[in-house]
mmCIF file with all atom_site columns, C-alpha atoms in Angstrom:
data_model
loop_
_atom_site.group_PDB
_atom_site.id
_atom_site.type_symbol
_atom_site.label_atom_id
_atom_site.label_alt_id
_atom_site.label_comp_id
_atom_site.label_asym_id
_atom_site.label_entity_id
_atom_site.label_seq_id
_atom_site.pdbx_PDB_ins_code
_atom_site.Cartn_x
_atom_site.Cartn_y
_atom_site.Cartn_z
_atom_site.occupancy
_atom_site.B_iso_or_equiv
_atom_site.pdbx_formal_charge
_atom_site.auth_seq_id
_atom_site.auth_comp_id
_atom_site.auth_asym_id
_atom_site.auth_atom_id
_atom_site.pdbx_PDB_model_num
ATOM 1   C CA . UNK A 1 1   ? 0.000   0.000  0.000   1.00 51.00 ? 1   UNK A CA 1
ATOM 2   C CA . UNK A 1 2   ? 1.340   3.491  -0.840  1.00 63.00 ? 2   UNK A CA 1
ATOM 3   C CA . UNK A 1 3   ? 1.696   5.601  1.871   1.00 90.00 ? 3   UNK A CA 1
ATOM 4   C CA . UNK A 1 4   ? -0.978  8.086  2.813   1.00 91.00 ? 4   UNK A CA 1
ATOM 5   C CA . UNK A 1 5   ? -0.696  11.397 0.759   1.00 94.00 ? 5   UNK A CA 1
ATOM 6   C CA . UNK A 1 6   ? 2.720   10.209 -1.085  1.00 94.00 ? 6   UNK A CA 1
ATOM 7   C CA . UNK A 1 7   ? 2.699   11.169 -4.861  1.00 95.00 ? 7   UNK A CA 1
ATOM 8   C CA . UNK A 1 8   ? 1.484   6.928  -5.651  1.00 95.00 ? 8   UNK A CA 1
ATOM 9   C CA . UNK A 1 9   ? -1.599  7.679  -2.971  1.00 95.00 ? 9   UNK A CA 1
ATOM 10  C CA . UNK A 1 10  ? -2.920  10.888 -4.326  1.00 96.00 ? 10  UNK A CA 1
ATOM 11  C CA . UNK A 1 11  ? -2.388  9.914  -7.935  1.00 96.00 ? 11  UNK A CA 1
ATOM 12  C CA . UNK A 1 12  ? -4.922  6.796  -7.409  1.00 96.00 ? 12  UNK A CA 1
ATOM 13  C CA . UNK A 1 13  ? -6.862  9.118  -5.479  1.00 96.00 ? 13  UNK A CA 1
ATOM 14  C CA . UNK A 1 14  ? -7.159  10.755 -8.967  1.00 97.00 ? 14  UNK A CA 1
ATOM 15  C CA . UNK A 1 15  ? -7.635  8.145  -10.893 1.00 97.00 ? 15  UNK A CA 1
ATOM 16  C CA . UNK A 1 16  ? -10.508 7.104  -8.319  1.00 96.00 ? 16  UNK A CA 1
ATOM 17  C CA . UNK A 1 17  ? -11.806 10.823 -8.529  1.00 97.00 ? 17  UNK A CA 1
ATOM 18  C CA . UNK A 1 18  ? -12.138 11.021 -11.933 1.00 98.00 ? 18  UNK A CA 1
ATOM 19  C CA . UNK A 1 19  ? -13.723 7.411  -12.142 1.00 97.00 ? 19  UNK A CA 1
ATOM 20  C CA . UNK A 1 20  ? -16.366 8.607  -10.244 1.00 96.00 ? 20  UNK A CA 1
ATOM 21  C CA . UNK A 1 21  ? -19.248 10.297 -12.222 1.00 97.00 ? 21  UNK A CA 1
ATOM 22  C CA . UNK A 1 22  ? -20.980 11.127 -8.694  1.00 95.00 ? 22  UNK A CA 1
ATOM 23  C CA . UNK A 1 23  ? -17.819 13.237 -7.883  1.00 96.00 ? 23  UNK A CA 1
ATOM 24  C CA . UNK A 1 24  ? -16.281 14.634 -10.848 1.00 97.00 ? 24  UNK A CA 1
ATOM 25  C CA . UNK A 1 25  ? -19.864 14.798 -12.935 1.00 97.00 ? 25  UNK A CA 1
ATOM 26  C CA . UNK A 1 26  ? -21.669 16.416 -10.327 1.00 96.00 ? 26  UNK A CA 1
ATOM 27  C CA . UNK A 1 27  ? -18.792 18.864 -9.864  1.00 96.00 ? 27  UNK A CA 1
ATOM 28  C CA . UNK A 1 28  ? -18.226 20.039 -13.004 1.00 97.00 ? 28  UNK A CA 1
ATOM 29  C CA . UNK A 1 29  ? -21.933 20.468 -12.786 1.00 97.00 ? 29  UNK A CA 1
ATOM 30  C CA . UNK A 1 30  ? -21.166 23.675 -10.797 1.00 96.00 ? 30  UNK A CA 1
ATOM 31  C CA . UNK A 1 31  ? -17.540 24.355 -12.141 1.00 96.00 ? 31  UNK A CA 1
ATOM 32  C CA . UNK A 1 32  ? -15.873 23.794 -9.033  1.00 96.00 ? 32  UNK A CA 1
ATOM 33  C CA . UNK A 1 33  ? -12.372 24.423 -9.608  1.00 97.00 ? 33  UNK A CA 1
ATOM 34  C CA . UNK A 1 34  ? -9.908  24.343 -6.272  1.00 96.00 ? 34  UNK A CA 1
ATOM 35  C CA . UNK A 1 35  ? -6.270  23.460 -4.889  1.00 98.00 ? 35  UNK A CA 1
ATOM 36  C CA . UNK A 1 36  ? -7.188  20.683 -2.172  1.00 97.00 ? 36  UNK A CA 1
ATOM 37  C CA . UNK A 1 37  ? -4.829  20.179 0.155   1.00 97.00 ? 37  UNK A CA 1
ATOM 38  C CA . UNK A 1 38  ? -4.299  17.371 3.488   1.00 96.00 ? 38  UNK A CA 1
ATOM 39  C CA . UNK A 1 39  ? -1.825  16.209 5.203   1.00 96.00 ? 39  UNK A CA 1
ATOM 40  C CA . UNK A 1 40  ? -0.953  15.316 9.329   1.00 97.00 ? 40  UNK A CA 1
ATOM 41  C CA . UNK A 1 41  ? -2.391  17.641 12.209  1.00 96.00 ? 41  UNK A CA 1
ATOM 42  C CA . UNK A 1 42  ? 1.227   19.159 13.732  1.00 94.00 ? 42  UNK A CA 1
ATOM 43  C CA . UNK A 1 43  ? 2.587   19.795 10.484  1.00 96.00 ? 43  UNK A CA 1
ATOM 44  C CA . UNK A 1 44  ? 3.569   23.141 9.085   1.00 95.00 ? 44  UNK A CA 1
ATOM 45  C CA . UNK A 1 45  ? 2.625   22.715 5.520   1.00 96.00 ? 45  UNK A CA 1
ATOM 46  C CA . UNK A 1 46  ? 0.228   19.597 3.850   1.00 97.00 ? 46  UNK A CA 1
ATOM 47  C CA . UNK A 1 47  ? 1.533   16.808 2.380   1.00 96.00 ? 47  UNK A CA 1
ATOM 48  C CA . UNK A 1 48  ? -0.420  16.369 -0.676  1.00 97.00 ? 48  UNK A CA 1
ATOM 49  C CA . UNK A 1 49  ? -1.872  18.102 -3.258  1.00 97.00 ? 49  UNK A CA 1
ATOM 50  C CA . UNK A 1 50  ? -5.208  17.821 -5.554  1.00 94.00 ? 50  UNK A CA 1
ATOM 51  C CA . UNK A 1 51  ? -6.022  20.346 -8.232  1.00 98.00 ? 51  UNK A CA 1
ATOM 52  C CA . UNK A 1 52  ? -9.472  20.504 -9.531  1.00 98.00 ? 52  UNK A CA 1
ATOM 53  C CA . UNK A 1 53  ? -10.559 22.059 -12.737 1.00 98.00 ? 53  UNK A CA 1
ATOM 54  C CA . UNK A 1 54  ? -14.118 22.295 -13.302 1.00 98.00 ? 54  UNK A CA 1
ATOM 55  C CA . UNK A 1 55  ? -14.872 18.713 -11.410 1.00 97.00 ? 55  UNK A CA 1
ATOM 56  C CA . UNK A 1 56  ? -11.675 16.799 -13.096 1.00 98.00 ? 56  UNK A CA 1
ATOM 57  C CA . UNK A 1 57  ? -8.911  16.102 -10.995 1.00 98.00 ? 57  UNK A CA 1
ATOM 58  C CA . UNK A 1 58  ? -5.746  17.606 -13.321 1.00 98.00 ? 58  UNK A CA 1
ATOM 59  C CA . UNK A 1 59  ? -3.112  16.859 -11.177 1.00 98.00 ? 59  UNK A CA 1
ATOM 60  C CA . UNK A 1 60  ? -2.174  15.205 -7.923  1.00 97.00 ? 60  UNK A CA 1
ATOM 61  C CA . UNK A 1 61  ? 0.927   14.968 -5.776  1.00 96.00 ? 61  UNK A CA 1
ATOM 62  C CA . UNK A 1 62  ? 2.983   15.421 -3.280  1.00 96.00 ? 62  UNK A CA 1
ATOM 63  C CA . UNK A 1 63  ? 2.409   19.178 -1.745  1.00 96.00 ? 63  UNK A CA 1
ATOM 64  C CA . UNK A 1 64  ? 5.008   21.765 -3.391  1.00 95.00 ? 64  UNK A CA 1
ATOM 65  C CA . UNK A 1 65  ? 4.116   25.162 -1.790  1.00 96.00 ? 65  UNK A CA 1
ATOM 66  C CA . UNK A 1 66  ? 0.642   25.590 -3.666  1.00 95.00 ? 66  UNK A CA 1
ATOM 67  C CA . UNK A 1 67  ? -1.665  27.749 -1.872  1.00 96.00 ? 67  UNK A CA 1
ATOM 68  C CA . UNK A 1 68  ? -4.792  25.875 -0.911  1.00 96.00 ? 68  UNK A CA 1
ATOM 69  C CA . UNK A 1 69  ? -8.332  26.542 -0.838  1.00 97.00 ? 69  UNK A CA 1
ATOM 70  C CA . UNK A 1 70  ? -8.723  23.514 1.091   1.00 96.00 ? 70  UNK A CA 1
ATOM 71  C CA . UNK A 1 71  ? -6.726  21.821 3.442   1.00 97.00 ? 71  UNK A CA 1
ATOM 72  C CA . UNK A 1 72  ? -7.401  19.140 5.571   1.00 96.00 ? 72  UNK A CA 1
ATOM 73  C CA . UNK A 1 73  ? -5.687  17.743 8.781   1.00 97.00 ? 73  UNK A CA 1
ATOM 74  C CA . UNK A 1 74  ? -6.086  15.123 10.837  1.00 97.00 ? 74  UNK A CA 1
ATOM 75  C CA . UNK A 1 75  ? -3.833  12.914 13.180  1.00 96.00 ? 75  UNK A CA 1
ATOM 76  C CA . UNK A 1 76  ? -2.389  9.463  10.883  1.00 94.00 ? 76  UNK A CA 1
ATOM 77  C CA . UNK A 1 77  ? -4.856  7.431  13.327  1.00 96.00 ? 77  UNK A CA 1
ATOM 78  C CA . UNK A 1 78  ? -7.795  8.594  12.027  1.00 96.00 ? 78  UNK A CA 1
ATOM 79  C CA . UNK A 1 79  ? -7.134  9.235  8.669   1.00 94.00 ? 79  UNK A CA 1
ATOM 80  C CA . UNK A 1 80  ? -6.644  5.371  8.959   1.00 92.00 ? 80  UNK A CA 1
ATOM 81  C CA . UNK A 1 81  ? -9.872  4.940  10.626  1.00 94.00 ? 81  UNK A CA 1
ATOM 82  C CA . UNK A 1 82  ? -11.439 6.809  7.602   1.00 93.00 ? 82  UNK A CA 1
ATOM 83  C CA . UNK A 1 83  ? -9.844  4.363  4.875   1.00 90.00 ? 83  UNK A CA 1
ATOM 84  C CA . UNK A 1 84  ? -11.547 1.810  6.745   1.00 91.00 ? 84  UNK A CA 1
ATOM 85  C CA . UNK A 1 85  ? -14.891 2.992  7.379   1.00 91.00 ? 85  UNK A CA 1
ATOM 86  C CA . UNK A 1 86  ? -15.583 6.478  5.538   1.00 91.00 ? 86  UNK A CA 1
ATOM 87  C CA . UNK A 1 87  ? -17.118 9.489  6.939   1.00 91.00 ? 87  UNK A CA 1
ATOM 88  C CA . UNK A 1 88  ? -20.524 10.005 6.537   1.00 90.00 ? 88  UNK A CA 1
ATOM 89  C CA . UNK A 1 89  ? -22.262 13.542 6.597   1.00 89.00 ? 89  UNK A CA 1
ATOM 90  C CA . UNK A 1 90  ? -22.919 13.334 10.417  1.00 92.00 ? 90  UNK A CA 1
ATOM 91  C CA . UNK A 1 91  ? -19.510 11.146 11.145  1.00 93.00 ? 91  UNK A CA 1
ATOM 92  C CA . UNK A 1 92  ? -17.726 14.373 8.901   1.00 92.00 ? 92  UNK A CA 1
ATOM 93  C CA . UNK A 1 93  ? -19.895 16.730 11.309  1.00 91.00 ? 93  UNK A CA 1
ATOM 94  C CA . UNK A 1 94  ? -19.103 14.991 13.962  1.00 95.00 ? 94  UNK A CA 1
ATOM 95  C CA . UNK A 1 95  ? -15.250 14.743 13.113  1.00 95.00 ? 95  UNK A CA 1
ATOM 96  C CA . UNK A 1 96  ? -15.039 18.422 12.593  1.00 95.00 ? 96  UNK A CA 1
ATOM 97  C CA . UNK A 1 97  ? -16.778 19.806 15.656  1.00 95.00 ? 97  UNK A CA 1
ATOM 98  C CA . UNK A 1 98  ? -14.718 17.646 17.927  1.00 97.00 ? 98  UNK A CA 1
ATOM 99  C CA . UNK A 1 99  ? -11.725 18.883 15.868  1.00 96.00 ? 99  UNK A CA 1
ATOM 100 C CA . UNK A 1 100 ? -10.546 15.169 14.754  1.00 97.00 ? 100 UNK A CA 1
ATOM 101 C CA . UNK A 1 101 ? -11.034 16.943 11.433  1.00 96.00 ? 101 UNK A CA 1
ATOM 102 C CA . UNK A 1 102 ? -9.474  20.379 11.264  1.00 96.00 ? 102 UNK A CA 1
ATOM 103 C CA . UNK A 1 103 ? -9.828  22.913 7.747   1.00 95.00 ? 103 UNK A CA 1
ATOM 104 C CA . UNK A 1 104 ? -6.816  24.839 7.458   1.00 95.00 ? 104 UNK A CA 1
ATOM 105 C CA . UNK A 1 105 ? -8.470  26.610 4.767   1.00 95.00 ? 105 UNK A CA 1
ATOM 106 C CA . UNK A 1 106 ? -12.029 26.553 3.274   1.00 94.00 ? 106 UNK A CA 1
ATOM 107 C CA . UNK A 1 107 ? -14.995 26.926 4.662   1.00 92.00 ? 107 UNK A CA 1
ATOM 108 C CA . UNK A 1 108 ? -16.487 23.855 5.666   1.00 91.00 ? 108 UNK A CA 1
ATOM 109 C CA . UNK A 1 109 ? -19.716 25.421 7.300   1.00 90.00 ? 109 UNK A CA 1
ATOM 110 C CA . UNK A 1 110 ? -20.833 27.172 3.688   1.00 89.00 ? 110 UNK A CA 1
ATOM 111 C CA . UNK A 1 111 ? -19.396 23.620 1.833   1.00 90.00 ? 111 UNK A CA 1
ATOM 112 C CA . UNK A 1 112 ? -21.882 21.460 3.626   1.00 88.00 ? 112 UNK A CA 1
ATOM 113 C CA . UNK A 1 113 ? -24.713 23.344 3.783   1.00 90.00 ? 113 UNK A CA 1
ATOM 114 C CA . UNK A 1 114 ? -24.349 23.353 -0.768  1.00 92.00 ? 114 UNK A CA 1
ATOM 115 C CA . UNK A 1 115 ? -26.193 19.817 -1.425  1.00 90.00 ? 115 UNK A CA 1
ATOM 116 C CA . UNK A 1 116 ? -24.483 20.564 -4.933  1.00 92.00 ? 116 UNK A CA 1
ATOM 117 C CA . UNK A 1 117 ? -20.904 20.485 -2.651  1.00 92.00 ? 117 UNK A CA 1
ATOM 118 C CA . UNK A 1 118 ? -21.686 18.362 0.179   1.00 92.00 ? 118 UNK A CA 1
ATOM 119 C CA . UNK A 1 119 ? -22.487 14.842 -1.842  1.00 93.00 ? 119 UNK A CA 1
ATOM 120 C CA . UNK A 1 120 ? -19.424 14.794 -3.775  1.00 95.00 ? 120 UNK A CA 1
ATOM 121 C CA . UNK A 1 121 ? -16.958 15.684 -0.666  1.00 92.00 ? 121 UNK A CA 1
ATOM 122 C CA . UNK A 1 122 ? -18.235 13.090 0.980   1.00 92.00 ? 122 UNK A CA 1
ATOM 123 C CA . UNK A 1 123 ? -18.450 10.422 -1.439  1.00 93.00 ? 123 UNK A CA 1
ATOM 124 C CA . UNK A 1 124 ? -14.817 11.775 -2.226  1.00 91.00 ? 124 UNK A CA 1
ATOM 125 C CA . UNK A 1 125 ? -14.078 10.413 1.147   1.00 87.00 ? 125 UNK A CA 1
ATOM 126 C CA . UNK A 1 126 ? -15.089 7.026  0.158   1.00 91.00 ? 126 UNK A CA 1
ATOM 127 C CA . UNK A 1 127 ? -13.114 7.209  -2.678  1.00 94.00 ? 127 UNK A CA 1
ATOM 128 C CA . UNK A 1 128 ? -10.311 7.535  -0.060  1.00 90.00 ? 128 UNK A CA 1
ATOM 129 C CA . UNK A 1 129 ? -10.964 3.921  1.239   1.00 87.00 ? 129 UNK A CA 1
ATOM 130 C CA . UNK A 1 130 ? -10.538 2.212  -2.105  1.00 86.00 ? 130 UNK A CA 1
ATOM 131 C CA . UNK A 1 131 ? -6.847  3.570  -3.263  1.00 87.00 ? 131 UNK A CA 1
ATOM 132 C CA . UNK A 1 132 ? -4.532  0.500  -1.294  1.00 66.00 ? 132 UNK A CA 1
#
C-alpha cells in the first residue's frame, strides 16, 4: 500500500476521482475548480496536493508550496480509521466539531450546507478507502 498522501496515494486518489461520475460529474456540474490540500495535524505545511478544474482532478501529488483553498488535517490514526470505514455527513460533522477533522483553509460550514458540494466531498471520502 502506498503511503498516505505520497505522490502513488494521491495519484490513485485521482484516478478514483475522476472514475467517479458522482464526484467529478456532479462537480463540473457547478464548475468547481480548487487546490485541495491534506496532510498530518502538527505539520507546518500539507503533504499532498489535488487540483481541480471544473470537477476533473488535473493533477495530484505530493504538496510543493501551492496555496490551498482547502486543506485538511487530521492525526495518521484517524485518517486510517477513515480508509476503513468512511465518513458520513454526520460522522464528517461529527469529526469536525470535535476537531478530529481540522480545515486549514475553506470553509467547511458554507461547503456542507451546498447539497451541490456536500455529496461529492463526501463520497470523495469514500473514494479515499478504495486507493490501497
Amino acid at each position: 500500500m502506498a503511503d498516505l498522501f505520497s505522490e502513488e496515494w494521491m495519484n490513485q486518489l485521482k484516478d478514483a476521482w475522476n472514475s467517479e461520475p458522482e464526484v467529478k460529474d456532479k462537480l463540473a456540474e457547478i464548475n468547481f475548480s480548487s487546490t485541495i490540500c491534506c496532510g498530518f495535524k502538527g505539520d507546518n505545511s500539507p503533504t499532498g496536493v489535488f487540483v481541480v478544474e471544473n470537477g476533473e482532478c488535473v493533477r495530484a501529488g505530493s504538496w510543493n508550496g501551492e496555496s490551498a483553498d482547502w486543506d485538511m488535517r487530521a492525526d495518521t490514526d484517524n485518517w486510517k480509521k477513515w480508509m476503513k470505514k468512511p465518513l458520513g455527513m454526520t460522522s464528517m460533522g461529527m469529526a469536525v466539531a470535535t476537531g478530529k477533522l481540522k480545515f486549514n483553509s475553506g470553509d467547511f460550514g458554507a461547503m456542507i450546507k451546498n447539497p451541490s458540494m456536500a455529496g461529492p466531498f463526501i463520497k470523495s471520502f469514500s473514494l479515499m478507502s478504495k486507493i490501497g
